[in-house]
Amino acid sequence: MAHIVVFLISWFVHDIHISKSEVEYSQESKSLQISTHIYIDDLEEIIGIELGGQDLFVGTEKERDSADYYIYGYIQDHLQFEIDNQKAYYEFIGKELSEDLLAVWVYLEVYDVEEISSLNITYDILMGLYDDQKNILSLRMPEDEKSFYLFHSRKRDESIQF
Amino acid sequence: MSEFSTYLQLGWQHIADINAYDHILFIIALCATYLISEWKKVLVLVTAFTIGHSVTLILAALGLIVFNRSIIEFLIPVTILLTSIYNLFNIKSSAIKDTFARRTNIKYLLAMGFGLIHGMGFSNYFRSLLGKEESIIKPLFAFNVGIELGQLLIVVIIFVITWLLYRLIHMKQREWILFISGVTAGISIILMMETKFW
């Protein structure tokens, strides 16, 4: 039964141009933890265009060994953070398939972040593919309500002061 | 931005998005045949549609109903086509308003039933917006409010345009219904061919 449901859902060719990221600053581990949700078909297409990575078969048994390398590379180009006006570099922690099997959650982490007083974000993932691509970022800082930021082709950057 | 205003904006933009005009087209087919003096009927009609799409949006967002998304994407233009055909068949009746009451009730029911289908379409989009939120109740509520506001804006724009057409070029209601229903029917058939799932 579950197989039938999954088949029926993945049968649908999605035309929803949304990516989303959840960003959380952990005071305990002094790190900025990032989870990014991207649709696989779009991600493979844009990696082919921008980085020349072909036939990655992300999320399947045939997935190429270099898939993570390309995904990490693409995200580094299109999801960027500056902490207190210094470029922040994140590590690739891993990825997993979303429940509907259409997308991946990619996990990234910036280490050794002692404190954050300002954050500049550039988030234009997949905007090279679709004019109507929208990216949603939620940010949770310690002791703060989660705040949300919307990115689209005419607004790719956000500056946040704390 | 707060969570509420983010999802409100996303709901608003979703229905009013000119690139994803299927919902706009349905509202045109539903409302464009009315005169501004019939605003009470339109209010009931739009409310019926709203009840329909809110019910399925909420049920699907909470995971209480599962459906085949490609069939829903196909059924949405079908609702537009059926509404357009309904408009064409009721041109005569709308001239004789007194005998029209019963048919109007059928149209309210249709609007609600078609709303159920559109709500499932909204839920496809809504689910793609969600992160790993602890609770989806607040985003769901905000998204739905955004959809209602966007819908209201579309209805207002439709009435401003038709009012201007009646005032400025003295358009006849019969011709207008023929024209607009032909347009919505034609576009819906193209959409059906694009979304056919077999």
XYZ file of C-alpha atoms in Angstrom:
360
model
C 0.000 0.000 0.000
C 2.726 2.431 1.019
C 4.523 1.593 -2.213
C 1.463 2.440 -4.261
C 1.075 5.784 -2.516
C 4.732 6.675 -3.067
C 4.452 5.641 -6.700
C 1.348 7.786 -7.215
C 2.995 10.791 -5.611
C 6.268 10.548 -7.502
C 4.369 10.034 -10.735
C 3.309 13.665 -10.588
C 5.800 15.974 -12.289
C 6.005 18.842 -9.863
C 6.092 22.393 -11.114
C 6.534 23.982 -7.727
C 9.572 26.223 -7.697
C 10.352 26.441 -4.013
C 13.423 25.704 -1.978
C 13.616 26.166 1.755
C 16.312 26.342 4.361
C 16.203 26.153 8.115
C 19.064 27.888 9.845
C 19.696 27.648 13.545
C 22.469 29.012 15.683
C 23.409 26.671 18.479
C 25.104 28.340 21.400
C 26.132 25.009 22.900
C 28.055 23.792 19.877
C 28.939 27.318 18.720
C 27.786 26.471 15.240
C 25.323 27.559 12.606
C 23.307 24.551 11.474
C 21.678 24.643 8.064
C 19.160 22.260 6.488
C 18.266 22.942 2.866
C 15.425 21.306 0.938
C 15.807 21.187 -2.856
C 13.856 19.263 -5.491
C 16.102 16.643 -7.060
C 15.062 17.035 -10.716
C 15.745 20.777 -10.631
C 18.975 20.316 -8.705
C 20.327 17.774 -11.204
C 19.351 20.000 -14.107
C 21.069 23.105 -12.746
C 24.184 21.132 -11.750
C 24.352 19.896 -15.346
C 24.105 23.452 -16.644
C 26.390 25.238 -14.188
C 28.889 22.584 -13.148
C 28.670 20.041 -15.941
C 27.756 17.171 -13.628
C 25.721 14.663 -15.625
C 23.684 11.580 -14.694
C 24.017 11.933 -10.939
C 20.925 9.766 -10.196
C 20.597 11.444 -6.800
C 18.684 9.369 -4.286
C 18.719 6.184 -6.344
C 20.823 3.040 -6.218
C 22.732 4.309 -9.234
C 23.759 7.552 -7.501
C 27.209 8.607 -8.623
C 29.963 8.909 -6.042
C 30.534 12.495 -7.090
C 26.901 13.500 -6.476
C 27.593 14.940 -3.023
C 30.588 16.847 -4.362
C 28.463 18.506 -7.043
C 25.571 19.227 -4.690
C 27.918 20.774 -2.118
C 29.592 22.810 -4.872
C 26.335 24.096 -6.262
C 24.985 25.060 -2.843
C 28.247 26.839 -1.965
C 27.761 29.006 -5.038
C 24.160 29.890 -4.275
C 23.639 29.860 -0.515
C 26.159 32.111 1.156
C 26.506 33.534 4.614
C 28.549 36.368 6.014
C 28.775 36.453 9.783
C 29.739 39.912 11.042
C 30.804 40.766 7.488
C 33.189 37.805 7.274
C 32.477 35.078 4.757
C 31.352 31.933 6.575
C 32.349 28.519 5.255
C 30.156 25.548 6.002
C 30.941 21.854 5.924
C 28.822 19.297 4.122
C 27.399 17.064 6.846
C 25.200 14.842 4.721
C 21.938 14.584 2.893
C 18.766 12.534 2.996
C 15.747 12.008 0.785
C 12.570 13.858 1.678
C 9.496 11.845 2.591
C 7.948 12.138 -0.857
C 11.241 11.083 -2.495
C 11.150 14.126 -4.782
C 13.656 16.243 -2.891
C 16.767 16.090 -0.744
C 17.453 17.667 2.592
C 21.093 18.773 2.613
C 22.741 19.356 5.991
C 25.493 21.936 6.373
C 27.268 23.413 9.369
C 29.474 26.411 10.081
C 31.758 25.688 13.040
C 33.402 27.962 15.599
C 30.860 30.741 15.564
C 31.441 32.500 18.865
C 28.727 35.060 18.391
C 26.666 36.653 15.662
C 25.793 40.305 15.579
C 24.977 40.504 11.899
C 24.208 37.999 9.195
C 24.228 38.609 5.443
C 22.577 35.916 3.378
C 22.591 35.328 -0.359
C 20.133 32.624 -1.349
C 19.547 32.274 -5.089
C 19.392 28.510 -5.433
C 17.660 27.487 -8.706
C 17.039 31.087 -9.736
C 19.248 30.328 -12.726
C 16.598 27.833 -13.825
C 13.273 29.511 -13.052
C 12.186 33.136 -12.989
C 9.519 32.310 -10.437
C 11.803 30.383 -8.092
C 11.176 31.312 -4.454
C 13.419 30.429 -1.570
C 12.252 30.531 2.009
C 14.674 30.747 4.898
C 13.766 30.419 8.533
C 16.227 31.527 11.151
C 16.231 30.574 14.772
C 18.543 32.382 17.132
C 18.815 31.413 20.804
C 15.940 32.871 22.815
C 14.348 34.411 19.735
C 11.199 33.618 17.817
C 11.852 31.997 14.494
C 12.002 34.636 11.782
C 11.385 34.116 8.079
C 12.922 35.585 4.934
C 11.720 35.236 1.352
C 14.122 35.303 -1.585
C 13.217 35.590 -5.263
C 14.881 36.667 -8.487
C 14.610 40.371 -7.636
C 15.636 39.864 -4.025
C 18.533 37.483 -3.574
C 20.165 38.987 -0.484
C 19.172 39.787 3.041
C 21.041 41.624 5.805
C 20.035 40.903 9.340
C 21.215 42.724 12.480
C 20.826 41.268 15.937
C 9.314 38.643 8.901
C 7.122 36.664 11.255
C 5.937 33.191 10.405
C 2.364 34.464 10.053
C 3.115 37.244 7.590
C 5.420 34.960 5.587
C 2.765 32.316 5.027
C 0.085 34.958 4.517
C 2.194 36.489 1.763
C 2.876 33.067 0.230
C -0.847 32.256 0.168
C -1.690 35.606 -1.339
C 1.024 35.315 -3.981
C 0.030 31.758 -4.791
C -3.527 32.537 -5.798
C -2.758 35.900 -7.380
C 0.285 34.595 -9.276
C -0.266 35.305 -12.945
C 2.058 32.439 -13.893
C -0.151 29.960 -12.089
C -3.385 31.385 -13.372
C -5.639 28.332 -13.097
C -7.278 29.551 -9.876
C -7.682 33.061 -11.287
C -9.330 31.592 -14.367
C -11.779 29.641 -12.238
C -12.755 32.744 -10.271
C -13.259 34.603 -13.557
C -15.512 31.820 -14.843
C -17.390 31.817 -11.545
C -17.924 35.574 -11.153
C -17.544 37.362 -14.455
C -21.101 36.697 -15.595
C -22.625 38.666 -12.721
C -23.546 42.313 -12.606
C -22.270 44.405 -9.737
C -25.861 44.678 -8.495
C -25.798 40.915 -7.909
C -22.932 41.174 -5.437
C -24.853 39.274 -2.772
C -25.029 36.204 -4.991
C -21.321 36.507 -5.748
C -20.581 36.757 -2.050
C -22.427 33.492 -1.378
C -20.799 31.856 -4.393
C -17.280 32.853 -3.402
C -17.971 31.807 0.190
C -19.138 28.390 -1.025
C -15.931 28.019 -3.045
C -13.903 29.124 -0.024
C -15.553 26.581 2.292
C -14.818 23.867 -0.259
C -11.149 24.666 -0.754
C -10.480 25.350 2.922
C -11.831 21.922 3.895
C -9.552 19.976 1.556
C -6.553 22.254 2.094
C -6.765 21.637 5.847
C -7.436 17.900 5.559
C -4.632 17.361 3.050
C -2.168 19.583 4.891
C -2.774 17.577 8.060
C -2.241 14.389 6.096
C -5.807 13.178 6.715
C -6.536 12.702 3.017
C -4.200 11.406 0.351
C -4.826 11.882 -3.336
C -3.108 11.570 -6.658
C -1.608 14.957 -7.396
C -1.531 14.563 -11.171
C -5.257 13.829 -11.254
C -5.946 16.968 -9.204
C -3.799 19.099 -11.529
C -5.940 17.781 -14.382
C -9.266 18.199 -12.574
C -8.658 21.887 -11.835
C -9.029 22.927 -15.513
C -11.986 20.517 -15.742
C -13.757 22.600 -13.071
C -13.068 25.710 -15.148
C -14.464 24.092 -18.286
C -17.617 22.861 -16.541
C -18.226 26.277 -14.987
C -17.802 27.907 -18.415
C -20.260 25.466 -19.988
C -22.681 26.065 -17.144
C -22.471 29.812 -17.839
C -23.225 29.299 -21.529
C -26.245 27.129 -20.813
C -27.647 29.649 -18.408
C -27.571 32.752 -20.560
C -31.302 32.559 -21.209
C -32.181 31.795 -17.633
C -30.292 34.784 -16.328
C -32.560 37.003 -18.408
C -35.582 35.639 -16.579
C -34.310 36.034 -13.084
C -37.356 34.843 -11.156
C -37.201 31.311 -12.502
C -33.488 31.201 -11.924
C -33.451 30.689 -8.188
C -33.170 26.903 -8.229
C -30.341 26.851 -10.725
C -28.445 29.345 -8.607
C -28.563 26.890 -5.721
C -27.030 24.241 -7.962
C -24.275 26.679 -8.816
C -23.512 27.220 -5.119
C -23.183 23.479 -4.680
C -20.962 23.252 -7.739
C -18.763 26.063 -6.419
C -18.345 24.220 -3.149
C -17.649 20.901 -4.850
C -15.133 22.473 -7.199
C -13.599 24.225 -4.204
C -12.786 20.777 -2.780
C -10.652 20.098 -5.857
C -8.887 23.467 -5.820
C -8.130 23.022 -2.103
C -6.216 19.848 -2.882
C -4.246 21.839 -5.450
C -3.462 24.496 -2.812
C -2.298 21.806 -0.426
C 0.276 20.522 -2.941
C 1.839 23.934 -2.930
C 1.411 24.504 0.789
C 3.162 21.272 1.692
C 6.147 22.273 -0.402
C 6.479 25.473 1.660
C 6.697 23.717 4.984
C 9.972 23.102 6.679
C 10.239 20.729 9.552
C 7.964 22.942 11.607
C 6.838 21.693 14.957
C 3.299 22.823 14.266
C 1.688 23.461 10.923
C -1.499 24.995 12.336
C -0.230 28.576 12.319
C 1.361 28.466 8.836
C -1.764 26.731 7.535
C -4.055 29.368 8.986
C -1.897 32.217 7.643
C -1.630 30.607 4.208
C -5.396 30.164 4.021
C -6.030 33.780 5.057
C -3.565 34.835 2.341
C -5.476 32.812 -0.231
C -8.792 34.419 0.795
C -7.302 37.909 0.547
C -5.841 37.165 -2.876
C -9.168 35.744 -3.990
C -10.990 38.850 -2.769
C -8.585 41.044 -4.737
C -9.231 39.029 -7.902
C -13.019 39.317 -7.468
C -12.747 43.081 -6.972
C -10.571 43.465 -10.091
C -13.022 41.368 -12.160
C -15.924 43.587 -11.075
C -14.046 46.812 -11.758
C -13.216 45.602 -15.275
C -16.721 44.364 -16.108
C -18.283 47.509 -14.639
C -16.005 49.624 -16.841
C -16.912 47.548 -19.899
C -20.630 47.950 -19.206
C -20.236 51.688 -18.589
C -17.773 52.632 -21.297
C -18.606 50.459 -24.265
C -22.181 49.608 -23.244
C -21.433 45.958 -23.502
C -24.454 43.654 -23.513
C -24.520 41.095 -20.742
C -25.440 38.234 -23.080
C -22.503 38.953 -25.375
C -20.148 39.355 -22.461
C -21.162 35.977 -20.975
C -20.653 34.340 -24.380
C -17.273 35.962 -24.783
C -15.819 35.409 -21.315
C -17.128 31.845 -21.042
C -15.636 31.074 -24.444
C -12.268 32.430 -23.309
C -12.226 30.520 -20.000
C -13.439 27.327 -21.706
C -10.769 27.612 -24.404
C -7.908 28.182 -21.980
C -9.124 25.405 -19.690
C -9.024 22.927 -22.582
C -5.399 23.895 -23.279
C -4.605 23.411 -19.575
C -6.314 20.016 -19.622
C -4.135 18.926 -22.519
C -1.025 20.097 -20.667
C -1.945 18.299 -17.456
C -3.456 15.116 -18.822
C -2.059 12.279 -16.798
C -2.618 9.221 -18.958
